[in-house]
PDB file of C-alpha atoms and ligand atoms in Angstrom:
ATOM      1  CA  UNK A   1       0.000   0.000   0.000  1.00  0.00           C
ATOM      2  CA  UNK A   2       2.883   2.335   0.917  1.00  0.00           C
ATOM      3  CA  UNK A   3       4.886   1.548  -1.383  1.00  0.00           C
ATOM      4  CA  UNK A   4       1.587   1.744  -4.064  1.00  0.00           C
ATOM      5  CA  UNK A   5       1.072   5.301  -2.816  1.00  0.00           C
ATOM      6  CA  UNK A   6       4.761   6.087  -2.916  1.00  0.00           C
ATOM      7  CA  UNK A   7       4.793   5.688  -6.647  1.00  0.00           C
ATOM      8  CA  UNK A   8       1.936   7.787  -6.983  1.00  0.00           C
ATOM      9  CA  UNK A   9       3.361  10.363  -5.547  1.00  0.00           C
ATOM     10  CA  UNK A  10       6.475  10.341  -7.876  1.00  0.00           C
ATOM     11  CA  UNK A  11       4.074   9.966 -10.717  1.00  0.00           C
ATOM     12  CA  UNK A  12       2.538  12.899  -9.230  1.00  0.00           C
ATOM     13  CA  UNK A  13       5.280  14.796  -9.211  1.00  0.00           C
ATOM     14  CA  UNK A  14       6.637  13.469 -12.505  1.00  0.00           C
ATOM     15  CA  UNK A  15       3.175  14.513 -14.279  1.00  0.00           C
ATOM     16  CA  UNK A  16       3.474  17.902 -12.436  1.00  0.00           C
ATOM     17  CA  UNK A  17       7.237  18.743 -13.739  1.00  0.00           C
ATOM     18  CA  UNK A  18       5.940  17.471 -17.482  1.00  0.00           C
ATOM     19  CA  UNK A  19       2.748  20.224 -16.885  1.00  0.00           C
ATOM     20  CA  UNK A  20       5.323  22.854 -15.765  1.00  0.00           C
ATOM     21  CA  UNK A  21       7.266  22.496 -18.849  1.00  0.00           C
ATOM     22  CA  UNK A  22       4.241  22.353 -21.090  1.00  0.00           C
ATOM     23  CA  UNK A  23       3.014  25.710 -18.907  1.00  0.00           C
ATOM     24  CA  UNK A  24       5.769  27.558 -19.874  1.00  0.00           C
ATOM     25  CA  UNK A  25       4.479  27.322 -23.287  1.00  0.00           C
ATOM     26  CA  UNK A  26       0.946  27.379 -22.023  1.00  0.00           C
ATOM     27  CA  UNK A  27       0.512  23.564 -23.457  1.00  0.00           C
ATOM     28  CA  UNK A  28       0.243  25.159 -27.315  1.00  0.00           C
ATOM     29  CA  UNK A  29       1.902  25.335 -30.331  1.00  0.00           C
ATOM     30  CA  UNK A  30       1.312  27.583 -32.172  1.00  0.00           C
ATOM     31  CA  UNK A  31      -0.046  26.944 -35.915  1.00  0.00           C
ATOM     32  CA  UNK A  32      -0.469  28.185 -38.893  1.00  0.00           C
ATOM     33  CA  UNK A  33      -3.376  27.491 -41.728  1.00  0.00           C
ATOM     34  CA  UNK A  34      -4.763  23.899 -40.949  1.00  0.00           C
ATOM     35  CA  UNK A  35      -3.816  22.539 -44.630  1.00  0.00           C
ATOM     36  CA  UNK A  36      -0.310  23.386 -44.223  1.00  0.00           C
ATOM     37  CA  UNK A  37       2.239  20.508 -44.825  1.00  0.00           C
ATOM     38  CA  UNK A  38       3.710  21.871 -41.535  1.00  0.00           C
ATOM     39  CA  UNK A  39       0.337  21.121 -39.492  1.00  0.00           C
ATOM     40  CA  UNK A  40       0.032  17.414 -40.615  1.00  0.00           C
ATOM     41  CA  UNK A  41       3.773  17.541 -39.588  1.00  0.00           C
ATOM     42  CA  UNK A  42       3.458  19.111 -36.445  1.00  0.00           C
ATOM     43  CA  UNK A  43       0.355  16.408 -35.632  1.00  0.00           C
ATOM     44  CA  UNK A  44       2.268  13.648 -36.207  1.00  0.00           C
ATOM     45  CA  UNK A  45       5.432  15.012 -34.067  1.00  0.00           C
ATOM     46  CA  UNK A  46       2.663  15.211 -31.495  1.00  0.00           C
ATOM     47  CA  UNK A  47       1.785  11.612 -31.743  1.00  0.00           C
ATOM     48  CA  UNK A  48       5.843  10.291 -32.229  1.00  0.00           C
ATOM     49  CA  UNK A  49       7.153  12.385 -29.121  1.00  0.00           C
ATOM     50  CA  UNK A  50       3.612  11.533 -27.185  1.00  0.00           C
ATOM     51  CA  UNK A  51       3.885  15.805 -26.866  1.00  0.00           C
ATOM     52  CA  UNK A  52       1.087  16.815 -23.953  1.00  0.00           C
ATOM     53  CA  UNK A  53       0.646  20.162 -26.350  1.00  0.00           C
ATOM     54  CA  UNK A  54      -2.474  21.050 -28.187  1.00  0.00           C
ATOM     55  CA  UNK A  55      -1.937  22.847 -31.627  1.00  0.00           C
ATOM     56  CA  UNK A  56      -3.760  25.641 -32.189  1.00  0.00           C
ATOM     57  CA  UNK A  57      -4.462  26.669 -36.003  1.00  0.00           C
ATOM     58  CA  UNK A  58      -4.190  30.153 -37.212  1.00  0.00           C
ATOM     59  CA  UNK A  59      -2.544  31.822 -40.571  1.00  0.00           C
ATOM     60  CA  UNK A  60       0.981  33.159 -40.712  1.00  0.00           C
ATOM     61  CA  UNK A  61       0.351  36.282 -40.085  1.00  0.00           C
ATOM     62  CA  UNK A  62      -0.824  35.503 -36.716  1.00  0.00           C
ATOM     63  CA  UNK A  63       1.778  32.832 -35.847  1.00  0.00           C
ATOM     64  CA  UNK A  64       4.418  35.838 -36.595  1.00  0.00           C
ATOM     65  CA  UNK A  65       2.226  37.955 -34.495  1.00  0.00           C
ATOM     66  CA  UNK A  66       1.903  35.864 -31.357  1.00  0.00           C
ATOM     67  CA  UNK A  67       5.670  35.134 -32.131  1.00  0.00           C
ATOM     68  CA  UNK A  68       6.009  39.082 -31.571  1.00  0.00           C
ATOM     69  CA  UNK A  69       4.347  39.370 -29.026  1.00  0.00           C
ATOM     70  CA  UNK A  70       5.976  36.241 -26.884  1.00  0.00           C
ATOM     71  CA  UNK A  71       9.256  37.941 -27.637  1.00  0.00           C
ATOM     72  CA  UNK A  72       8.831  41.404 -26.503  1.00  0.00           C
ATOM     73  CA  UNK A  73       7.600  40.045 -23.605  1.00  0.00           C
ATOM     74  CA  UNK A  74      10.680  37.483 -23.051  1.00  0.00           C
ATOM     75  CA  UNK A  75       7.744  34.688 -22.934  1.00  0.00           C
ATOM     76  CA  UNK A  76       7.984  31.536 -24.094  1.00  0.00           C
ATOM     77  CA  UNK A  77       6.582  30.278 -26.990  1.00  0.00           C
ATOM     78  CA  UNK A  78       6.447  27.372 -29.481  1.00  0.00           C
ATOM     79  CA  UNK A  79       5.595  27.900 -33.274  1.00  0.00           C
ATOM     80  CA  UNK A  80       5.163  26.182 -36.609  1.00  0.00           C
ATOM     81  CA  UNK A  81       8.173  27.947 -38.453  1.00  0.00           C
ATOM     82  CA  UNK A  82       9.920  27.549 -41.677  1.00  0.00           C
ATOM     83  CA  UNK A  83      12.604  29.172 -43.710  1.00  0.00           C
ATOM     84  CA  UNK A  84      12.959  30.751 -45.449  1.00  0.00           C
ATOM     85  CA  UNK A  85      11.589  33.153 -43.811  1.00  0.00           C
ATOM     86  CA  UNK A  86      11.643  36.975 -42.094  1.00  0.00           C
ATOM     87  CA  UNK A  87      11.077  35.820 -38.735  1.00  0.00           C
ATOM     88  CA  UNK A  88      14.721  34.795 -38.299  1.00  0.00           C
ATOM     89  CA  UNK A  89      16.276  37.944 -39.543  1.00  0.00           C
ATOM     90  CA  UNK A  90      14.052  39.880 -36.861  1.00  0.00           C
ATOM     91  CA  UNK A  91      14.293  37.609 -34.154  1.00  0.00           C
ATOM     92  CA  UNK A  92      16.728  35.248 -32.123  1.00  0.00           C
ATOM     93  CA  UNK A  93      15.163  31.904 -33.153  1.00  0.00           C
ATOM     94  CA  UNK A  94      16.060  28.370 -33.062  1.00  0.00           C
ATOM     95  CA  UNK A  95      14.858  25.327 -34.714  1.00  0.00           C
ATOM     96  CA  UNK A  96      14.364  22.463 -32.053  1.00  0.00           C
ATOM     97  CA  UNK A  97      15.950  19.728 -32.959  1.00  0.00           C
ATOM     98  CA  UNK A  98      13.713  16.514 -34.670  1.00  0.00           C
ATOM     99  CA  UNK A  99      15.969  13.572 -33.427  1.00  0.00           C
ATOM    100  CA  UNK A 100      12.781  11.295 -35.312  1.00  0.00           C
ATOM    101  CA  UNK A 101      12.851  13.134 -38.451  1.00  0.00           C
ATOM    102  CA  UNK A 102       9.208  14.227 -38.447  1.00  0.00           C
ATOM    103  CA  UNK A 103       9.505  17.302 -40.442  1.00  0.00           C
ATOM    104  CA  UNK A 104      11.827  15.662 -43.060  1.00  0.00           C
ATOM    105  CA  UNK A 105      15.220  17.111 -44.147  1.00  0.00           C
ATOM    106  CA  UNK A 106      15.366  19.970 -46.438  1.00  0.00           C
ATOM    107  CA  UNK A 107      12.689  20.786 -48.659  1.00  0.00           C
ATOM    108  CA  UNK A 108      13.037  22.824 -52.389  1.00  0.00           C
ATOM    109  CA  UNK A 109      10.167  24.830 -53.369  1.00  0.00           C
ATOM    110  CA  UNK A 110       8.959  24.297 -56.498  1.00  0.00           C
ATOM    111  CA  UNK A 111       7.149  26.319 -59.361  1.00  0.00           C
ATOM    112  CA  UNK A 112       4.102  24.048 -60.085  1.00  0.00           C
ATOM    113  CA  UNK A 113       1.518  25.140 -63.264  1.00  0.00           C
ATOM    114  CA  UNK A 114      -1.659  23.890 -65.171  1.00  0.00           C
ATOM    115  CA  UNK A 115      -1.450  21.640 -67.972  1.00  0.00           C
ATOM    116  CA  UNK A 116      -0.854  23.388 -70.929  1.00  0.00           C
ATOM    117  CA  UNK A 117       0.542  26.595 -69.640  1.00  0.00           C
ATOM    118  CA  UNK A 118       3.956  25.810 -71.384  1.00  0.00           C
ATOM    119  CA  UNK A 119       1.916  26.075 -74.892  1.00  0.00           C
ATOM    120  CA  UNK A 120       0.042  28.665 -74.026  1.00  0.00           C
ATOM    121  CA  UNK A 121       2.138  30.712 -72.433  1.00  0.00           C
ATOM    122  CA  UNK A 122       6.096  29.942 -73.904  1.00  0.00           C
ATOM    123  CA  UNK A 123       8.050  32.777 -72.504  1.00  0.00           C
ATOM    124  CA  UNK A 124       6.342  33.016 -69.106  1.00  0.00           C
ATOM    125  CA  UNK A 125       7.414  29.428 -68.840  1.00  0.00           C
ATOM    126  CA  UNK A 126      11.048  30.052 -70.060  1.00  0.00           C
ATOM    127  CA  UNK A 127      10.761  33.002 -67.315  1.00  0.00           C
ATOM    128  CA  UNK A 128       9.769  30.958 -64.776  1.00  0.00           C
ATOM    129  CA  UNK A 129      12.235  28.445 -65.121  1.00  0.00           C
ATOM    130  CA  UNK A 130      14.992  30.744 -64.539  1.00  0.00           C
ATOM    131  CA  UNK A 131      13.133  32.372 -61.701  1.00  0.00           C
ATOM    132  CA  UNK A 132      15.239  31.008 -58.588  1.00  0.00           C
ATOM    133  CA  UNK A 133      16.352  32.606 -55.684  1.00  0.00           C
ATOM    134  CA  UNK A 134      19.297  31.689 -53.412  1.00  0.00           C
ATOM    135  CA  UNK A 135      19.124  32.558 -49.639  1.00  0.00           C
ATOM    136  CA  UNK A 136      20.312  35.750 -49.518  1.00  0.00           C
ATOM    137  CA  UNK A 137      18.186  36.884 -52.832  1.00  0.00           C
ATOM    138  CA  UNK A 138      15.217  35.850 -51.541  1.00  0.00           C
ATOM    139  CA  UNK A 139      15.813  36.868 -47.589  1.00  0.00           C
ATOM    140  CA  UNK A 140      16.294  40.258 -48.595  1.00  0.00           C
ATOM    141  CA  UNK A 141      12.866  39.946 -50.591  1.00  0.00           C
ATOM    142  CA  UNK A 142      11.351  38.543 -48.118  1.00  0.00           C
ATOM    143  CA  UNK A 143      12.699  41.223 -45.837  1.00  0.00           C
ATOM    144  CA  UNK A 144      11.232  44.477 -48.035  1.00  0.00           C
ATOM    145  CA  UNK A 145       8.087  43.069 -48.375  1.00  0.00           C
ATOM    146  CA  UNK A 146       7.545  42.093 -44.377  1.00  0.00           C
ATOM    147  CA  UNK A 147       9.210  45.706 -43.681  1.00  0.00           C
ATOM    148  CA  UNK A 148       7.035  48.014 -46.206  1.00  0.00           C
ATOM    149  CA  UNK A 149       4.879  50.397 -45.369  1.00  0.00           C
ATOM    150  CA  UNK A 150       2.249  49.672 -48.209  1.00  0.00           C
ATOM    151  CA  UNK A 151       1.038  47.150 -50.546  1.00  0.00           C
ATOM    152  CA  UNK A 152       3.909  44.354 -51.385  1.00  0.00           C
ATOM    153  CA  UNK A 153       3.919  44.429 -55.198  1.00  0.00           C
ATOM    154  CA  UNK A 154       5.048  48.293 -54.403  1.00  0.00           C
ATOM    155  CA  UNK A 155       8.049  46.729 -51.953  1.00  0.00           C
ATOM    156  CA  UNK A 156       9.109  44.121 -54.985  1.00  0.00           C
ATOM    157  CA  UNK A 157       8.869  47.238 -57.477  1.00  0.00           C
ATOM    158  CA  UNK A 158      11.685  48.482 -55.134  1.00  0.00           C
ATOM    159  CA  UNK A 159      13.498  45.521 -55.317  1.00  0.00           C
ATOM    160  CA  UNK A 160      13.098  44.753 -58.103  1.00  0.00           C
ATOM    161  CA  UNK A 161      15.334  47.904 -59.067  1.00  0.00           C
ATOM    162  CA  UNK A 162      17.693  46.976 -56.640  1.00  0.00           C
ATOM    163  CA  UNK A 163      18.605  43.598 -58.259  1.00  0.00           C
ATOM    164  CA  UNK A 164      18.459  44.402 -61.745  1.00  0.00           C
ATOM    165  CA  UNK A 165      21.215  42.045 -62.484  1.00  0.00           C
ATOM    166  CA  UNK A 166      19.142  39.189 -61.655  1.00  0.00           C
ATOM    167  CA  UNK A 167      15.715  40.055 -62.748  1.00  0.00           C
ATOM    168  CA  UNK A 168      17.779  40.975 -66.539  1.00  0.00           C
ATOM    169  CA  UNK A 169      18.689  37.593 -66.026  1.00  0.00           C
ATOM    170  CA  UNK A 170      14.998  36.117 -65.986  1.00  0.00           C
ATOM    171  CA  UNK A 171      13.805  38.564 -68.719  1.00  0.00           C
ATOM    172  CA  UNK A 172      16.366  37.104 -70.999  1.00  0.00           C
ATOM    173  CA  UNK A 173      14.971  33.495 -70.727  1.00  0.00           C
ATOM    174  CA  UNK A 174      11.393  35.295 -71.462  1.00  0.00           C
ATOM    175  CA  UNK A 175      12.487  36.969 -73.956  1.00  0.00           C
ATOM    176  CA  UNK A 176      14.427  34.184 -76.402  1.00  0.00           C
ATOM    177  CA  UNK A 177      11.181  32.875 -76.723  1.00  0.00           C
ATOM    178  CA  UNK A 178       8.484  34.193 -78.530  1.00  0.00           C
ATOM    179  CA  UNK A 179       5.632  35.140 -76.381  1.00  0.00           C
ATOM    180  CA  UNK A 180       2.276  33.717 -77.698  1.00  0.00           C
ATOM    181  CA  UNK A 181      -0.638  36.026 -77.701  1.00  0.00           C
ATOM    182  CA  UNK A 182      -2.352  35.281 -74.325  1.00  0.00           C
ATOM    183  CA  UNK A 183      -1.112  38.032 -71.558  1.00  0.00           C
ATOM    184  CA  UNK A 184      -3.670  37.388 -68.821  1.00  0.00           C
ATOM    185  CA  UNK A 185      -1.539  35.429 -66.218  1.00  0.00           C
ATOM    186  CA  UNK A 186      -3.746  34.155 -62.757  1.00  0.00           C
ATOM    187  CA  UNK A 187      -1.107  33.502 -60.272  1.00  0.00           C
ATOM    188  CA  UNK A 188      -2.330  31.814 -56.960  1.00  0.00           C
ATOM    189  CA  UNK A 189      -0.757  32.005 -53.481  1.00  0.00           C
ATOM    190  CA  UNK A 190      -0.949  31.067 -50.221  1.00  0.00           C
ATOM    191  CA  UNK A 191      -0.820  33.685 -47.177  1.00  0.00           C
ATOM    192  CA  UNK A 192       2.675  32.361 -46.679  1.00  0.00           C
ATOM    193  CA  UNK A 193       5.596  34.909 -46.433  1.00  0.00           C
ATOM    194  CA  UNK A 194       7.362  33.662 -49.135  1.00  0.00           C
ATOM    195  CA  UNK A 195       4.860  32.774 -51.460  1.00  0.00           C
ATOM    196  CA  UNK A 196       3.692  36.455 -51.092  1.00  0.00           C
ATOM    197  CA  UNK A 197       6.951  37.867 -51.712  1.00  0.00           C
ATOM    198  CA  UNK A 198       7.673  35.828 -54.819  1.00  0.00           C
ATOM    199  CA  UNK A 199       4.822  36.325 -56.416  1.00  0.00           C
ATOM    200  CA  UNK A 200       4.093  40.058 -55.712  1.00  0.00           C
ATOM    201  CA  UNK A 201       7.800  39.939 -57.242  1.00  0.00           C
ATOM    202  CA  UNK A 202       6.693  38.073 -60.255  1.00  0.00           C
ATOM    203  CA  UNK A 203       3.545  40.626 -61.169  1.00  0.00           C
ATOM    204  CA  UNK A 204       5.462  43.811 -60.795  1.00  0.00           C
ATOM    205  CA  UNK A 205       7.993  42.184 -63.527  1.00  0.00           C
ATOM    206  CA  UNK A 206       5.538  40.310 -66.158  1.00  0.00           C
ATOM    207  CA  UNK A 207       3.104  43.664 -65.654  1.00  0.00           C
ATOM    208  CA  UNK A 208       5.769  46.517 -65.710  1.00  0.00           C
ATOM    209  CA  UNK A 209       8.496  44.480 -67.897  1.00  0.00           C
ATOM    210  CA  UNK A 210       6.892  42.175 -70.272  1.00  0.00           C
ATOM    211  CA  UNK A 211       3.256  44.082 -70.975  1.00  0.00           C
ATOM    212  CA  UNK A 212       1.510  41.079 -68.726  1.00  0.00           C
ATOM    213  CA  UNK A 213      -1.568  41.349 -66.692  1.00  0.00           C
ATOM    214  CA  UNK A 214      -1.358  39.437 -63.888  1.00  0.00           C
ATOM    215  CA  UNK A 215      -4.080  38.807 -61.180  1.00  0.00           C
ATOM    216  CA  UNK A 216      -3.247  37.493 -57.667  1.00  0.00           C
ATOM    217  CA  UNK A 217      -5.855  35.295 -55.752  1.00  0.00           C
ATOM    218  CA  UNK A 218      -5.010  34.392 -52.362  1.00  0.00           C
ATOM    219  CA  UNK A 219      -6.561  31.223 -51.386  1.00  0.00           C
ATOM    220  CA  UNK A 220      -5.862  27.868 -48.814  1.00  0.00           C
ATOM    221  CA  UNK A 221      -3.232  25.652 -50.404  1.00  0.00           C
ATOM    222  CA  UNK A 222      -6.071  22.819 -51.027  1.00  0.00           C
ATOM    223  CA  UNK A 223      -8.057  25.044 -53.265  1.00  0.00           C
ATOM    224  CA  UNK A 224      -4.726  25.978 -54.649  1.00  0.00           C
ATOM    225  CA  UNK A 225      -3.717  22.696 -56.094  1.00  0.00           C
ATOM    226  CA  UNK A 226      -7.017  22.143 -57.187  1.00  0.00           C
ATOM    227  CA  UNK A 227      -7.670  25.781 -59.264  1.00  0.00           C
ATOM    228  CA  UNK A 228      -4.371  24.564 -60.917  1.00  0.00           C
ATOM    229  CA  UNK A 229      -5.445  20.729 -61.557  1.00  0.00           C
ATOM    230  CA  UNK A 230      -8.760  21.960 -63.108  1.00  0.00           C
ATOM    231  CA  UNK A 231      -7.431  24.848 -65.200  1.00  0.00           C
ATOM    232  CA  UNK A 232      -8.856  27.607 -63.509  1.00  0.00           C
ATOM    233  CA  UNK A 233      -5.865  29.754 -62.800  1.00  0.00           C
ATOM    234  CA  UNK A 234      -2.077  29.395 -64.432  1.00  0.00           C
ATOM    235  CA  UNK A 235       0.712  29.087 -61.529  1.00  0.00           C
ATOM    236  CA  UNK A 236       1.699  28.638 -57.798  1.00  0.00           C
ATOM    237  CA  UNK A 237       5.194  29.262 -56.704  1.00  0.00           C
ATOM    238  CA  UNK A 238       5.424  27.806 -53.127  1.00  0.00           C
ATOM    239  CA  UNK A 239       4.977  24.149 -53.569  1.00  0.00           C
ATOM    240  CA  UNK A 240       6.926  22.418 -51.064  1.00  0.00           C
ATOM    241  CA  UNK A 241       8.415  19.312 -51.908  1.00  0.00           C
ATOM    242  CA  UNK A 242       8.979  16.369 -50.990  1.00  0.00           C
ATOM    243  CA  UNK A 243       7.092  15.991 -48.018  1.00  0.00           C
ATOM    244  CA  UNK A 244       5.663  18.955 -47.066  1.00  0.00           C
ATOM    245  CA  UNK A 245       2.726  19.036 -49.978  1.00  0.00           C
ATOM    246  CA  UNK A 246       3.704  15.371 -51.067  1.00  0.00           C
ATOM    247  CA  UNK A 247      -0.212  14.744 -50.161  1.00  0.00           C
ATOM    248  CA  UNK A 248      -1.175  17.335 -52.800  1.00  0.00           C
ATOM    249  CA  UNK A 249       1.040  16.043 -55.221  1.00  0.00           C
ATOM    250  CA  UNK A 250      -0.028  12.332 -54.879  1.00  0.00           C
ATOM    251  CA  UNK A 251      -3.291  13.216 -55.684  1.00  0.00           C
ATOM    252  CA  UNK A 252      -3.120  16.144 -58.071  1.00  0.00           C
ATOM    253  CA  UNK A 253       0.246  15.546 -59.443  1.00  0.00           C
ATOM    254  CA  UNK A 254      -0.590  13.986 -62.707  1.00  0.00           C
ATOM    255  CA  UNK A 255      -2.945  17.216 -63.672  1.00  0.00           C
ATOM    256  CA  UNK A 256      -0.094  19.521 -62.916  1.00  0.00           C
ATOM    257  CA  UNK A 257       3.143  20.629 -64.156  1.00  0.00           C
ATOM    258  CA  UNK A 258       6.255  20.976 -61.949  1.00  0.00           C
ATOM    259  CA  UNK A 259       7.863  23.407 -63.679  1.00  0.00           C
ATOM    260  CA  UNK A 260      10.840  23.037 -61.099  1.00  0.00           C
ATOM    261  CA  UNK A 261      12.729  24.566 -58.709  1.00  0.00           C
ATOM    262  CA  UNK A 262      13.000  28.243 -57.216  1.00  0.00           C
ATOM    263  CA  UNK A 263      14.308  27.822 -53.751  1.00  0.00           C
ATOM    264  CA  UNK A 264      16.601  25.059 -52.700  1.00  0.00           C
ATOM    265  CA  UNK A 265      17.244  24.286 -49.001  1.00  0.00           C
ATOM    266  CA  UNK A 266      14.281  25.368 -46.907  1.00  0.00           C
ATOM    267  CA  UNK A 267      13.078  23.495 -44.118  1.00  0.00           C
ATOM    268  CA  UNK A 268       9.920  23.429 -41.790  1.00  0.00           C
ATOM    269  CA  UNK A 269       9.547  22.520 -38.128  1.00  0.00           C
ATOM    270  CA  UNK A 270       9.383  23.580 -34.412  1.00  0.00           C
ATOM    271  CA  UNK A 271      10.677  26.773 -33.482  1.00  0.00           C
ATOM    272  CA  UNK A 272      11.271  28.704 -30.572  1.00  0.00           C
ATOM    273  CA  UNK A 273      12.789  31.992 -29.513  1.00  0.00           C
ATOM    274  CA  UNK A 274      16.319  31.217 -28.754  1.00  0.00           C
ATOM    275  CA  UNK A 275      16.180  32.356 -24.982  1.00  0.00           C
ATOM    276  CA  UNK A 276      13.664  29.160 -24.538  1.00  0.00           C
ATOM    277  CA  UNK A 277      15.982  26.559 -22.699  1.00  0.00           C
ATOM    278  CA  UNK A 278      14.762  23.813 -24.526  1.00  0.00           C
ATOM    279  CA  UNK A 279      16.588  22.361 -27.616  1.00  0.00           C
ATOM    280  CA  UNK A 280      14.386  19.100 -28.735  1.00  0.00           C
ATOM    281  CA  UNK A 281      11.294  18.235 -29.574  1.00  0.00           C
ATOM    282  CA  UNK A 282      12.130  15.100 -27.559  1.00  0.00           C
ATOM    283  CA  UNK A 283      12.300  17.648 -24.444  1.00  0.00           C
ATOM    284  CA  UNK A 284       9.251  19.367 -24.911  1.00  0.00           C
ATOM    285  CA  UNK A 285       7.667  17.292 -22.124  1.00  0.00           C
ATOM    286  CA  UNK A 286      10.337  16.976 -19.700  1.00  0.00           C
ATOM    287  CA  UNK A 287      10.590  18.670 -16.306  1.00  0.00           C
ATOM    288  CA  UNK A 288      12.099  21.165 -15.696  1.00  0.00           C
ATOM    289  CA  UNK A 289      15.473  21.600 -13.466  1.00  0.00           C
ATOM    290  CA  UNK A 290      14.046  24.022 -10.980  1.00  0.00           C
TER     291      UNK A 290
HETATM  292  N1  PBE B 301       4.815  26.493 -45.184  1.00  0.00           N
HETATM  293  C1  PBE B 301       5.288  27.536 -46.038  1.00  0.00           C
HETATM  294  C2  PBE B 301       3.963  25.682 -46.049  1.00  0.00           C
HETATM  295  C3  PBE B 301       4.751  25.588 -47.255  1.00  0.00           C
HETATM  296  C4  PBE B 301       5.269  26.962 -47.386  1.00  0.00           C
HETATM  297  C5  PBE B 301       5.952  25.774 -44.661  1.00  0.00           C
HETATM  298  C6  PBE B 301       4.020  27.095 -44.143  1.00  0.00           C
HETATM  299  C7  PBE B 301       3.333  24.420 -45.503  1.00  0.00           C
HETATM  300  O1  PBE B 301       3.618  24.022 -44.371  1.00  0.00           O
HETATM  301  O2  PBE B 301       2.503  23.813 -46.171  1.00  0.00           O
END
């Protein structure tokens, strides 16, 4: 009986520490848009580590806003991040570490169109296949759109000036092939940093540039892939592959084009500010010291 009610109390105890920990972050994670790769991700890192955390949906915008918020307070705070990304030039921030591999290595985003947008529209395609970023190309992107004071196709105008080397670069590919008569491009995003920045990039070129006109719906990444399967709108630059929208592309892969890669070496997962004491997912749950 004693000894029964012994181990109770270290369970106790044990539970208590493991509720401590999970108080510190107030027993959330913080999400993002519920068809993002990174919440089926984050759902099954809560079933592999056994995490006592609820995650919460939102939108990126408010995951960078709570992430604000947490940090000008010097609270703690877990998040669905990836990079690239803003967040990490503004911030301190750490990736905690996936000893199980949930979230995959590193991920390339890729350029995915409807069927038939090669023949119908030859140049953009040549222009999108040289339209790649490396890190510091698109982080500074990324950076004048999160930072401007107005509408972000104004910020990648101003960019866009700034790194004329680059953008001659894609305009040469466009223009070595002839450019077919359509010029009504429907680009489709998600409210994801990146995605915005690229493609706000990609009107204020086609329109000011090449004579395009280019309309931007925002939508959730579901409806993305299927506006593009169906033939409804033209492109989507922030596919994530391979696993974080591997579930789109199994089932609406063979009605789209991958038109390849613009961003090579991003990654998705847990992160926290990097004051947070904790390093690993796999800790998430422990007790703490004190
Ligand atoms: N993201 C940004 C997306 C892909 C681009 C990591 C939030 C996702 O998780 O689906």
């Amino acid at each position: 009986m004693q000894l029964a009610a012994g181990f109770a109390v270290v369970a106790t105890i044990l539970t208590g520490c493991a509720k401590k920990q999970a108080d510190k972050f107030d027993g959330k994670i913080v999400g993002i848009d519920s068809g993002a790769g990174i919440m089926k991700a984050t759902e099954s890192a809560i079933e592999a580590y056994d995490l006592d955390f609820k995650l919460v949906p939102s939108s990126g915008p408010a995951m960078t806003a709570a992430l604000k918020k947490a940090v000008d307070n010097n609270e703690w705070i877990v998040v669905t991040g990836w990079k690239p990304h803003w967040k990490f030039a503004r911030w301190e921030l750490k990736f905690l570490d996936d000893p199980k591999g949930v979230y995959g290595k590193v991920e390339n985003i890729h350029t995915v169109t409807r069927v038939g947008f090669e023949k119908d529209f030859p140049a953009l395609a040549a222009f999108f296949k040289a339209f790649k970023f490396n890190d510091q190309q698109l982080g500074s992107l990324m950076g004048e759109v999160s930072d401007y004071d107005g509408e972000p196709v104004d910020a990648a105008r101003k960019w866009m000036t700034e790194s004329r080397d680059l953008v001659d670069g894609w305009l040469a590919a466009a223009n070595a092939v002839s450019a077919g008569d359509n010029k009504d491009l429907e680009m489709v995003y998600v409210n994801w940093a990146e995605g915005i920045a690229m493609t706000n990039l990609a009107k204020a070129i086609l329109e000011d540039e090449l004579g395009y006109t280019v309309s931007l719906t925002m939508a959730d990444v579901a409806p993305v892939f299927t506006s593009l399967a169906s033939g409804d709108k033209d492109v989507f630059l922030d596919a994530w592959l391979p696993v974080t929208h591997e579930s789109y592309m199994e089932e609406y892969g063979d009605n789209v084009v991958d038109l390849g890669v613009n961003y090579e070496g991003a990654r998705i997962g847990l992160v926290v500010p990097a004051y947070v004491t904790v390093d690993s997912i796999a800790e998430m749950n422990q007790a703490l010291a004190e």
